Structure formats: structure tokens, C-alpha cells
PDB file of N, CA, C and O in Angstrom:
ATOM      1  N   MET A 121      21.096  -4.363   1.555  1.00  0.00           N
ATOM      2  CA  MET A 121      19.781  -3.789   1.258  1.00  0.00           C
ATOM      3  C   MET A 121      18.765  -4.948   1.118  1.00  0.00           C
ATOM      4  O   MET A 121      19.118  -6.040   0.669  1.00  0.00           O
ATOM      5  N   THR A 122      17.562  -4.646   1.490  1.00  0.00           N
ATOM      6  CA  THR A 122      16.476  -5.648   1.486  1.00  0.00           C
ATOM      7  C   THR A 122      15.278  -5.081   0.700  1.00  0.00           C
ATOM      8  O   THR A 122      15.061  -3.863   0.720  1.00  0.00           O
ATOM      9  N   THR A 123      14.537  -5.930   0.023  1.00  0.00           N
ATOM     10  CA  THR A 123      13.339  -5.520  -0.687  1.00  0.00           C
ATOM     11  C   THR A 123      12.199  -5.358   0.316  1.00  0.00           C
ATOM     12  O   THR A 123      11.990  -6.212   1.157  1.00  0.00           O
ATOM     13  N   TYR A 124      11.525  -4.218   0.229  1.00  0.00           N
ATOM     14  CA  TYR A 124      10.314  -3.962   1.033  1.00  0.00           C
ATOM     15  C   TYR A 124       9.173  -3.597   0.126  1.00  0.00           C
ATOM     16  O   TYR A 124       9.368  -3.008  -0.944  1.00  0.00           O
ATOM     17  N   THR A 125       7.961  -3.949   0.532  1.00  0.00           N
ATOM     18  CA  THR A 125       6.758  -3.468  -0.088  1.00  0.00           C
ATOM     19  C   THR A 125       6.195  -2.408   0.828  1.00  0.00           C
ATOM     20  O   THR A 125       5.933  -2.648   1.995  1.00  0.00           O
ATOM     21  N   VAL A 126       6.027  -1.221   0.300  1.00  0.00           N
ATOM     22  CA  VAL A 126       5.537  -0.061   1.063  1.00  0.00           C
ATOM     23  C   VAL A 126       4.093   0.217   0.602  1.00  0.00           C
ATOM     24  O   VAL A 126       3.849   0.460  -0.594  1.00  0.00           O
ATOM     25  N   PHE A 127       3.162   0.210   1.545  1.00  0.00           N
ATOM     26  CA  PHE A 127       1.759   0.464   1.246  1.00  0.00           C
ATOM     27  C   PHE A 127       1.400   1.893   1.502  1.00  0.00           C
ATOM     28  O   PHE A 127       1.847   2.480   2.505  1.00  0.00           O
ATOM     29  N   ALA A 128       0.593   2.467   0.575  1.00  0.00           N
ATOM     30  CA  ALA A 128       0.255   3.868   0.676  1.00  0.00           C
ATOM     31  C   ALA A 128      -1.099   4.105  -0.006  1.00  0.00           C
ATOM     32  O   ALA A 128      -1.653   3.173  -0.600  1.00  0.00           O
ATOM     33  N   PHE A 129      -1.555   5.332   0.086  1.00  0.00           N
ATOM     34  CA  PHE A 129      -2.721   5.751  -0.679  1.00  0.00           C
ATOM     35  C   PHE A 129      -2.575   7.215  -0.987  1.00  0.00           C
ATOM     36  O   PHE A 129      -1.711   7.913  -0.431  1.00  0.00           O
ATOM     37  N   TYR A 130      -3.399   7.681  -1.895  1.00  0.00           N
ATOM     38  CA  TYR A 130      -3.381   9.096  -2.296  1.00  0.00           C
ATOM     39  C   TYR A 130      -4.622   9.776  -1.758  1.00  0.00           C
ATOM     40  O   TYR A 130      -5.754   9.364  -2.039  1.00  0.00           O
ATOM     41  N   ASP A 131      -4.438  10.791  -0.916  1.00  0.00           N
ATOM     42  CA  ASP A 131      -5.560  11.517  -0.282  1.00  0.00           C
ATOM     43  C   ASP A 131      -6.559  12.058  -1.299  1.00  0.00           C
ATOM     44  O   ASP A 131      -7.774  11.941  -1.108  1.00  0.00           O
ATOM     45  N   GLU A 132      -6.068  12.617  -2.391  1.00  0.00           N
ATOM     46  CA  GLU A 132      -6.925  13.284  -3.339  1.00  0.00           C
ATOM     47  C   GLU A 132      -7.879  12.311  -4.017  1.00  0.00           C
ATOM     48  O   GLU A 132      -9.057  12.621  -4.247  1.00  0.00           O
ATOM     49  N   THR A 133      -7.428  11.111  -4.358  1.00  0.00           N
ATOM     50  CA  THR A 133      -8.225  10.144  -5.096  1.00  0.00           C
ATOM     51  C   THR A 133      -8.645   8.953  -4.262  1.00  0.00           C
ATOM     52  O   THR A 133      -9.565   8.224  -4.650  1.00  0.00           O
ATOM     53  N   GLY A 134      -7.962   8.692  -3.142  1.00  0.00           N
ATOM     54  CA  GLY A 134      -8.226   7.499  -2.337  1.00  0.00           C
ATOM     55  C   GLY A 134      -7.615   6.259  -2.896  1.00  0.00           C
ATOM     56  O   GLY A 134      -7.736   5.167  -2.348  1.00  0.00           O
ATOM     57  N   GLN A 135      -6.938   6.359  -4.021  1.00  0.00           N
ATOM     58  CA  GLN A 135      -6.309   5.196  -4.643  1.00  0.00           C
ATOM     59  C   GLN A 135      -5.226   4.609  -3.780  1.00  0.00           C
ATOM     60  O   GLN A 135      -4.392   5.318  -3.196  1.00  0.00           O
ATOM     61  N   SER A 136      -5.258   3.293  -3.617  1.00  0.00           N
ATOM     62  CA  SER A 136      -4.273   2.577  -2.821  1.00  0.00           C
ATOM     63  C   SER A 136      -3.105   2.168  -3.732  1.00  0.00           C
ATOM     64  O   SER A 136      -3.261   2.040  -4.936  1.00  0.00           O
ATOM     65  N   ALA A 137      -1.932   1.939  -3.114  1.00  0.00           N
ATOM     66  CA  ALA A 137      -0.752   1.591  -3.909  1.00  0.00           C
ATOM     67  C   ALA A 137       0.225   0.767  -3.069  1.00  0.00           C
ATOM     68  O   ALA A 137       0.202   0.845  -1.837  1.00  0.00           O
ATOM     69  N   ALA A 138       1.028   0.032  -3.762  1.00  0.00           N
ATOM     70  CA  ALA A 138       2.136  -0.723  -3.121  1.00  0.00           C
ATOM     71  C   ALA A 138       3.372  -0.484  -3.957  1.00  0.00           C
ATOM     72  O   ALA A 138       3.354  -0.672  -5.196  1.00  0.00           O
ATOM     73  N   PHE A 139       4.435  -0.040  -3.323  1.00  0.00           N
ATOM     74  CA  PHE A 139       5.704   0.237  -3.989  1.00  0.00           C
ATOM     75  C   PHE A 139       6.761  -0.705  -3.527  1.00  0.00           C
ATOM     76  O   PHE A 139       6.863  -1.018  -2.325  1.00  0.00           O
ATOM     77  N   HIS A 140       7.575  -1.217  -4.444  1.00  0.00           N
ATOM     78  CA  HIS A 140       8.661  -2.064  -4.102  1.00  0.00           C
ATOM     79  C   HIS A 140       9.945  -1.223  -4.090  1.00  0.00           C
ATOM     80  O   HIS A 140      10.237  -0.529  -5.082  1.00  0.00           O
ATOM     81  N   VAL A 141      10.669  -1.300  -2.983  1.00  0.00           N
ATOM     82  CA  VAL A 141      11.903  -0.519  -2.837  1.00  0.00           C
ATOM     83  C   VAL A 141      12.999  -1.387  -2.217  1.00  0.00           C
ATOM     84  O   VAL A 141      12.699  -2.352  -1.552  1.00  0.00           O
ATOM     85  N   GLU A 142      14.235  -0.960  -2.426  1.00  0.00           N
ATOM     86  CA  GLU A 142      15.393  -1.562  -1.750  1.00  0.00           C
ATOM     87  C   GLU A 142      15.784  -0.618  -0.638  1.00  0.00           C
ATOM     88  O   GLU A 142      16.014   0.570  -0.893  1.00  0.00           O
ATOM     89  N   ALA A 143      15.817  -1.143   0.569  1.00  0.00           N
ATOM     90  CA  ALA A 143      16.068  -0.275   1.736  1.00  0.00           C
ATOM     91  C   ALA A 143      16.801  -1.048   2.839  1.00  0.00           C
ATOM     92  O   ALA A 143      16.822  -2.283   2.852  1.00  0.00           O
ATOM     93  N   ARG A 144      17.386  -0.296   3.791  1.00  0.00           N
ATOM     94  CA  ARG A 144      18.077  -0.891   4.928  1.00  0.00           C
ATOM     95  C   ARG A 144      17.185  -1.409   5.993  1.00  0.00           C
ATOM     96  O   ARG A 144      17.512  -2.357   6.711  1.00  0.00           O
ATOM     97  N   ASN A 145      16.003  -0.803   6.149  1.00  0.00           N
ATOM     98  CA  ASN A 145      15.058  -1.167   7.227  1.00  0.00           C
ATOM     99  C   ASN A 145      13.709  -0.528   6.846  1.00  0.00           C
ATOM    100  O   ASN A 145      13.596   0.226   5.869  1.00  0.00           O
ATOM    101  N   PRO A 146      12.623  -0.828   7.621  1.00  0.00           N
ATOM    102  CA  PRO A 146      11.315  -0.277   7.267  1.00  0.00           C
ATOM    103  C   PRO A 146      11.278   1.266   7.208  1.00  0.00           C
ATOM    104  O   PRO A 146      10.653   1.804   6.275  1.00  0.00           O
ATOM    105  N   SER A 147      11.928   1.932   8.135  1.00  0.00           N
ATOM    106  CA  SER A 147      11.914   3.392   8.112  1.00  0.00           C
ATOM    107  C   SER A 147      12.586   3.896   6.832  1.00  0.00           C
ATOM    108  O   SER A 147      12.084   4.842   6.204  1.00  0.00           O
ATOM    109  N   HIS A 148      13.708   3.302   6.463  1.00  0.00           N
ATOM    110  CA  HIS A 148      14.390   3.705   5.224  1.00  0.00           C
ATOM    111  C   HIS A 148      13.528   3.420   4.016  1.00  0.00           C
ATOM    112  O   HIS A 148      13.532   4.159   3.035  1.00  0.00           O
ATOM    113  N   ALA A 149      12.710   2.337   4.071  1.00  0.00           N
ATOM    114  CA  ALA A 149      11.811   2.005   2.978  1.00  0.00           C
ATOM    115  C   ALA A 149      10.811   3.122   2.722  1.00  0.00           C
ATOM    116  O   ALA A 149      10.506   3.477   1.578  1.00  0.00           O
ATOM    117  N   PHE A 150      10.250   3.722   3.810  1.00  0.00           N
ATOM    118  CA  PHE A 150       9.356   4.852   3.660  1.00  0.00           C
ATOM    119  C   PHE A 150      10.079   6.019   3.001  1.00  0.00           C
ATOM    120  O   PHE A 150       9.552   6.671   2.114  1.00  0.00           O
ATOM    121  N   PHE A 151      11.304   6.278   3.418  1.00  0.00           N
ATOM    122  CA  PHE A 151      12.079   7.375   2.868  1.00  0.00           C
ATOM    123  C   PHE A 151      12.304   7.181   1.355  1.00  0.00           C
ATOM    124  O   PHE A 151      12.098   8.104   0.563  1.00  0.00           O
ATOM    125  N   VAL A 152      12.732   5.967   0.992  1.00  0.00           N
ATOM    126  CA  VAL A 152      12.998   5.708  -0.426  1.00  0.00           C
ATOM    127  C   VAL A 152      11.714   5.820  -1.244  1.00  0.00           C
ATOM    128  O   VAL A 152      11.708   6.451  -2.301  1.00  0.00           O
ATOM    129  N   ALA A 153      10.601   5.284  -0.748  1.00  0.00           N
ATOM    130  CA  ALA A 153       9.325   5.350  -1.492  1.00  0.00           C
ATOM    131  C   ALA A 153       8.836   6.792  -1.585  1.00  0.00           C
ATOM    132  O   ALA A 153       8.301   7.195  -2.619  1.00  0.00           O
ATOM    133  N   ALA A 154       9.012   7.544  -0.512  1.00  0.00           N
ATOM    134  CA  ALA A 154       8.535   8.942  -0.519  1.00  0.00           C
ATOM    135  C   ALA A 154       9.299   9.826  -1.507  1.00  0.00           C
ATOM    136  O   ALA A 154       8.698  10.738  -2.086  1.00  0.00           O
ATOM    137  N   LYS A 155      10.552   9.557  -1.734  1.00  0.00           N
ATOM    138  CA  LYS A 155      11.322  10.335  -2.687  1.00  0.00           C
ATOM    139  C   LYS A 155      10.730  10.211  -4.092  1.00  0.00           C
ATOM    140  O   LYS A 155      10.801  11.175  -4.856  1.00  0.00           O
ATOM    141  N   GLU A 156      10.149   9.077  -4.433  1.00  0.00           N
ATOM    142  CA  GLU A 156       9.579   8.866  -5.771  1.00  0.00           C
ATOM    143  C   GLU A 156       8.090   9.094  -5.828  1.00  0.00           C
ATOM    144  O   GLU A 156       7.512   9.146  -6.913  1.00  0.00           O
ATOM    145  N   ASN A 157       7.415   9.146  -4.685  1.00  0.00           N
ATOM    146  CA  ASN A 157       5.963   9.276  -4.639  1.00  0.00           C
ATOM    147  C   ASN A 157       5.579  10.327  -3.620  1.00  0.00           C
ATOM    148  O   ASN A 157       5.020  10.079  -2.561  1.00  0.00           O
ATOM    149  N   THR A 158       5.842  11.573  -3.958  1.00  0.00           N
ATOM    150  CA  THR A 158       5.760  12.676  -3.001  1.00  0.00           C
ATOM    151  C   THR A 158       4.335  13.022  -2.596  1.00  0.00           C
ATOM    152  O   THR A 158       4.157  13.713  -1.609  1.00  0.00           O
ATOM    153  N   GLN A 159       3.346  12.573  -3.328  1.00  0.00           N
ATOM    154  CA  GLN A 159       1.959  12.917  -3.013  1.00  0.00           C
ATOM    155  C   GLN A 159       1.259  11.805  -2.224  1.00  0.00           C
ATOM    156  O   GLN A 159       0.091  11.961  -1.825  1.00  0.00           O
ATOM    157  N   ALA A 160       1.960  10.700  -1.946  1.00  0.00           N
ATOM    158  CA  ALA A 160       1.348   9.570  -1.280  1.00  0.00           C
ATOM    159  C   ALA A 160       1.293   9.743   0.246  1.00  0.00           C
ATOM    160  O   ALA A 160       2.111  10.460   0.814  1.00  0.00           O
ATOM    161  N   THR A 161       0.332   9.075   0.861  1.00  0.00           N
ATOM    162  CA  THR A 161       0.266   8.962   2.337  1.00  0.00           C
ATOM    163  C   THR A 161       0.593   7.521   2.652  1.00  0.00           C
ATOM    164  O   THR A 161      -0.055   6.607   2.158  1.00  0.00           O
ATOM    165  N   PHE A 162       1.588   7.303   3.492  1.00  0.00           N
ATOM    166  CA  PHE A 162       2.139   5.976   3.731  1.00  0.00           C
ATOM    167  C   PHE A 162       1.545   5.325   4.934  1.00  0.00           C
ATOM    168  O   PHE A 162       1.233   5.951   5.925  1.00  0.00           O
ATOM    169  N   LEU A 163       1.401   3.978   4.824  1.00  0.00           N
ATOM    170  CA  LEU A 163       0.753   3.173   5.865  1.00  0.00           C
ATOM    171  C   LEU A 163       1.699   2.161   6.537  1.00  0.00           C
ATOM    172  O   LEU A 163       1.747   2.110   7.764  1.00  0.00           O
ATOM    173  N   SER A 164       2.371   1.353   5.721  1.00  0.00           N
ATOM    174  CA  SER A 164       3.225   0.319   6.310  1.00  0.00           C
ATOM    175  C   SER A 164       4.299  -0.088   5.315  1.00  0.00           C
ATOM    176  O   SER A 164       4.172   0.098   4.135  1.00  0.00           O
ATOM    177  N   ALA A 165       5.326  -0.698   5.866  1.00  0.00           N
ATOM    178  CA  ALA A 165       6.416  -1.271   5.069  1.00  0.00           C
ATOM    179  C   ALA A 165       6.640  -2.694   5.545  1.00  0.00           C
ATOM    180  O   ALA A 165       6.812  -2.936   6.747  1.00  0.00           O
ATOM    181  N   VAL A 166       6.592  -3.653   4.622  1.00  0.00           N
ATOM    182  CA  VAL A 166       6.700  -5.051   4.928  1.00  0.00           C
ATOM    183  C   VAL A 166       7.895  -5.626   4.167  1.00  0.00           C
ATOM    184  O   VAL A 166       8.050  -5.370   2.971  1.00  0.00           O
ATOM    185  N   LYS A 167       8.698  -6.375   4.892  1.00  0.00           N
ATOM    186  CA  LYS A 167       9.857  -6.975   4.255  1.00  0.00           C
ATOM    187  C   LYS A 167       9.420  -7.990   3.201  1.00  0.00           C
ATOM    188  O   LYS A 167       8.532  -8.809   3.439  1.00  0.00           O
ATOM    189  N   GLY A 168       9.993  -7.890   1.993  1.00  0.00           N
ATOM    190  CA  GLY A 168       9.659  -8.779   0.892  1.00  0.00           C
ATOM    191  C   GLY A 168       8.874  -8.069  -0.182  1.00  0.00           C
ATOM    192  O   GLY A 168       8.371  -6.963   0.007  1.00  0.00           O
ATOM    193  N   ALA A 169       8.795  -8.716  -1.322  1.00  0.00           N
ATOM    194  CA  ALA A 169       8.024  -8.177  -2.460  1.00  0.00           C
ATOM    195  C   ALA A 169       6.675  -8.863  -2.523  1.00  0.00           C
ATOM    196  O   ALA A 169       6.575 -10.033  -2.857  1.00  0.00           O
ATOM    197  N   LEU A 170       5.629  -8.146  -2.128  1.00  0.00           N
ATOM    198  CA  LEU A 170       4.264  -8.662  -2.155  1.00  0.00           C
ATOM    199  C   LEU A 170       3.575  -8.138  -3.415  1.00  0.00           C
ATOM    200  O   LEU A 170       3.779  -6.962  -3.755  1.00  0.00           O
ATOM    201  N   PHE A 171       2.785  -9.016  -4.032  1.00  0.00           N
ATOM    202  CA  PHE A 171       2.133  -8.603  -5.286  1.00  0.00           C
ATOM    203  C   PHE A 171       0.646  -8.752  -5.176  1.00  0.00           C
ATOM    204  O   PHE A 171       0.123  -9.709  -4.621  1.00  0.00           O
ATOM    205  N   GLU A 172      -0.085  -7.719  -5.685  1.00  0.00           N
ATOM    206  CA  GLU A 172      -1.528  -7.726  -5.707  1.00  0.00           C
ATOM    207  C   GLU A 172      -2.083  -8.943  -6.430  1.00  0.00           C
ATOM    208  O   GLU A 172      -1.574  -9.288  -7.504  1.00  0.00           O
ATOM    209  N   GLY A 173      -3.067  -9.579  -5.824  1.00  0.00           N
ATOM    210  CA  GLY A 173      -3.654 -10.734  -6.435  1.00  0.00           C
ATOM    211  C   GLY A 173      -2.955 -12.055  -6.106  1.00  0.00           C
ATOM    212  O   GLY A 173      -3.515 -13.097  -6.294  1.00  0.00           O
ATOM    213  N   GLU A 174      -1.738 -11.962  -5.579  1.00  0.00           N
ATOM    214  CA  GLU A 174      -1.001 -13.156  -5.191  1.00  0.00           C
ATOM    215  C   GLU A 174      -0.818 -13.186  -3.698  1.00  0.00           C
ATOM    216  O   GLU A 174      -1.182 -14.146  -3.020  1.00  0.00           O
ATOM    217  N   ASP A 175      -0.176 -12.129  -3.168  1.00  0.00           N
ATOM    218  CA  ASP A 175       0.197 -12.102  -1.753  1.00  0.00           C
ATOM    219  C   ASP A 175      -0.644 -11.109  -0.942  1.00  0.00           C
ATOM    220  O   ASP A 175      -0.720 -11.225   0.273  1.00  0.00           O
ATOM    221  N   VAL A 176      -1.254 -10.172  -1.599  1.00  0.00           N
ATOM    222  CA  VAL A 176      -2.015  -9.138  -0.918  1.00  0.00           C
ATOM    223  C   VAL A 176      -3.217  -8.746  -1.743  1.00  0.00           C
ATOM    224  O   VAL A 176      -3.156  -8.756  -2.993  1.00  0.00           O
ATOM    225  N   GLY A 177      -4.288  -8.406  -1.093  1.00  0.00           N
ATOM    226  CA  GLY A 177      -5.474  -7.927  -1.786  1.00  0.00           C
ATOM    227  C   GLY A 177      -5.831  -6.519  -1.350  1.00  0.00           C
ATOM    228  O   GLY A 177      -5.600  -6.135  -0.184  1.00  0.00           O
ATOM    229  N   PHE A 178      -6.317  -5.724  -2.257  1.00  0.00           N
ATOM    230  CA  PHE A 178      -6.777  -4.387  -1.946  1.00  0.00           C
ATOM    231  C   PHE A 178      -8.300  -4.357  -2.034  1.00  0.00           C
ATOM    232  O   PHE A 178      -8.919  -5.225  -2.637  1.00  0.00           O
ATOM    233  N   THR A 179      -8.892  -3.357  -1.421  1.00  0.00           N
ATOM    234  CA  THR A 179     -10.369  -3.226  -1.397  1.00  0.00           C
ATOM    235  C   THR A 179     -10.945  -2.834  -2.745  1.00  0.00           C
ATOM    236  O   THR A 179     -12.165  -2.819  -2.909  1.00  0.00           O
ATOM    237  N   GLY A 180     -10.108  -2.494  -3.645  1.00  0.00           N
ATOM    238  CA  GLY A 180     -10.560  -2.053  -4.988  1.00  0.00           C
ATOM    239  C   GLY A 180      -9.628  -0.955  -5.440  1.00  0.00           C
ATOM    240  O   GLY A 180      -8.454  -0.944  -5.092  1.00  0.00           O
ATOM    241  N   GLY A 181     -10.163   0.010  -6.153  1.00  0.00           N
ATOM    242  CA  GLY A 181      -9.313   1.076  -6.665  1.00  0.00           C
ATOM    243  C   GLY A 181      -8.973   2.143  -5.650  1.00  0.00           C
ATOM    244  O   GLY A 181      -8.144   3.004  -5.904  1.00  0.00           O
ATOM    245  N   SER A 182      -9.612   2.110  -4.462  1.00  0.00           N
ATOM    246  CA  SER A 182      -9.368   3.129  -3.467  1.00  0.00           C
ATOM    247  C   SER A 182      -9.639   2.561  -2.060  1.00  0.00           C
ATOM    248  O   SER A 182     -10.110   1.449  -1.934  1.00  0.00           O
ATOM    249  N   VAL A 183      -9.341   3.369  -1.050  1.00  0.00           N
ATOM    250  CA  VAL A 183      -9.617   2.949   0.300  1.00  0.00           C
ATOM    251  C   VAL A 183     -11.128   2.877   0.509  1.00  0.00           C
ATOM    252  O   VAL A 183     -11.885   3.640  -0.134  1.00  0.00           O
ATOM    253  N   VAL A 184     -11.584   1.995   1.373  1.00  0.00           N
ATOM    254  CA  VAL A 184     -13.013   1.778   1.610  1.00  0.00           C
ATOM    255  C   VAL A 184     -13.249   1.737   3.123  1.00  0.00           C
ATOM    256  O   VAL A 184     -12.532   1.064   3.840  1.00  0.00           O
ATOM    257  N   ASP A 185     -14.298   2.432   3.584  1.00  0.00           N
ATOM    258  CA  ASP A 185     -14.557   2.412   5.032  1.00  0.00           C
ATOM    259  C   ASP A 185     -15.324   1.152   5.418  1.00  0.00           C
ATOM    260  O   ASP A 185     -15.896   0.430   4.589  1.00  0.00           O
ATOM    261  N   ALA A 186     -15.315   0.824   6.730  1.00  0.00           N
ATOM    262  CA  ALA A 186     -15.901  -0.372   7.237  1.00  0.00           C
ATOM    263  C   ALA A 186     -17.395  -0.518   6.900  1.00  0.00           C
ATOM    264  O   ALA A 186     -17.837  -1.619   6.555  1.00  0.00           O
ATOM    265  N   SER A 187     -18.145   0.564   6.986  1.00  0.00           N
ATOM    266  CA  SER A 187     -19.570   0.471   6.731  1.00  0.00           C
ATOM    267  C   SER A 187     -19.851   0.050   5.276  1.00  0.00           C
ATOM    268  O   SER A 187     -20.767  -0.738   5.007  1.00  0.00           O
ATOM    269  N   THR A 188     -19.056   0.527   4.347  1.00  0.00           N
ATOM    270  CA  THR A 188     -19.222   0.139   2.946  1.00  0.00           C
ATOM    271  C   THR A 188     -18.898  -1.354   2.778  1.00  0.00           C
ATOM    272  O   THR A 188     -19.644  -2.052   2.071  1.00  0.00           O
ATOM    273  N   ILE A 189     -17.861  -1.823   3.400  1.00  0.00           N
ATOM    274  CA  ILE A 189     -17.514  -3.253   3.315  1.00  0.00           C
ATOM    275  C   ILE A 189     -18.644  -4.114   3.868  1.00  0.00           C
ATOM    276  O   ILE A 189     -19.033  -5.083   3.239  1.00  0.00           O
ATOM    277  N   LEU A 190     -19.184  -3.706   5.012  1.00  0.00           N
ATOM    278  CA  LEU A 190     -20.238  -4.481   5.620  1.00  0.00           C
ATOM    279  C   LEU A 190     -21.550  -4.451   4.807  1.00  0.00           C
ATOM    280  O   LEU A 190     -22.274  -5.451   4.728  1.00  0.00           O
ATOM    281  N   GLU A 191     -21.808  -3.329   4.144  1.00  0.00           N
ATOM    282  CA  GLU A 191     -22.981  -3.220   3.278  1.00  0.00           C
ATOM    283  C   GLU A 191     -22.847  -4.006   1.995  1.00  0.00           C
ATOM    284  O   GLU A 191     -23.853  -4.358   1.390  1.00  0.00           O
ATOM    285  N   GLN A 192     -21.644  -4.263   1.556  1.00  0.00           N
ATOM    286  CA  GLN A 192     -21.417  -4.963   0.290  1.00  0.00           C
ATOM    287  C   GLN A 192     -20.939  -6.396   0.534  1.00  0.00           C
ATOM    288  O   GLN A 192     -19.875  -6.797   0.058  1.00  0.00           O
ATOM    289  N   SER A 193     -21.739  -7.163   1.233  1.00  0.00           N
ATOM    290  CA  SER A 193     -21.369  -8.534   1.538  1.00  0.00           C
ATOM    291  C   SER A 193     -21.176  -9.373   0.299  1.00  0.00           C
ATOM    292  O   SER A 193     -20.364 -10.316   0.297  1.00  0.00           O
ATOM    293  N   GLU A 194     -21.881  -9.027  -0.791  1.00  0.00           N
ATOM    294  CA  GLU A 194     -21.742  -9.800  -2.003  1.00  0.00           C
ATOM    295  C   GLU A 194     -20.335  -9.648  -2.629  1.00  0.00           C
ATOM    296  O   GLU A 194     -19.891 -10.469  -3.447  1.00  0.00           O
ATOM    297  N   VAL A 195     -19.630  -8.589  -2.210  1.00  0.00           N
ATOM    298  CA  VAL A 195     -18.290  -8.322  -2.730  1.00  0.00           C
ATOM    299  C   VAL A 195     -17.238  -8.856  -1.745  1.00  0.00           C
ATOM    300  O   VAL A 195     -16.268  -9.492  -2.124  1.00  0.00           O
ATOM    301  N   PHE A 196     -17.468  -8.575  -0.438  1.00  0.00           N
ATOM    302  CA  PHE A 196     -16.443  -8.839   0.543  1.00  0.00           C
ATOM    303  C   PHE A 196     -16.609 -10.113   1.382  1.00  0.00           C
ATOM    304  O   PHE A 196     -15.604 -10.632   1.910  1.00  0.00           O
ATOM    305  N   ASP A 197     -17.794 -10.634   1.506  1.00  0.00           N
ATOM    306  CA  ASP A 197     -18.038 -11.841   2.301  1.00  0.00           C
ATOM    307  C   ASP A 197     -18.149 -13.076   1.409  1.00  0.00           C
ATOM    308  O   ASP A 197     -19.174 -13.766   1.381  1.00  0.00           O
ATOM    309  N   ILE A 198     -17.122 -13.293   0.622  1.00  0.00           N
ATOM    310  CA  ILE A 198     -17.159 -14.415  -0.352  1.00  0.00           C
ATOM    311  C   ILE A 198     -16.185 -15.521   0.053  1.00  0.00           C
ATOM    312  O   ILE A 198     -15.349 -15.364   0.879  1.00  0.00           O
TER     313      ILE A 198
END
């Protein structure tokens, strides 16, 4: 088994999330994460344990569209 970081978000709130799971492969990582997070919408599975603020950054508390990112250069173009 290998550690994977599975990225997801919640449709209802837009909140983004990263789950660490032990799995055989990326597809199995989605399966393992989905068993514990049944309301999530899944995006990707990456081999290894990635941590927010160290290895990966999120747009904030939820998903953000491109126009918002471009309009908020003081936040994103730093």
C-alpha cells in the first residue's frame, strides 16, 4: 500500500479538501477516500502525503473561478 493525497471539494459549500489514504493505486485511493467522505466531489489523487501550506496551496476556503482570481491580484499575484 502507498500513501496518496486525494483532492476534492464539496458541491454544497465549495470547500476544498485533501485526504490522506493508504491505497494500491490512484483509482483505489479515490475508492478509499470516498468511503469516508461520501458527500465530496473528487478531483485528483497524487502519490505521497502533501500538506497545505507546505507542499500544496488552496485558493482559500472554497473553489474560486478564474475571473475572481484575476480580479484579486492583491491576493493571487504576489
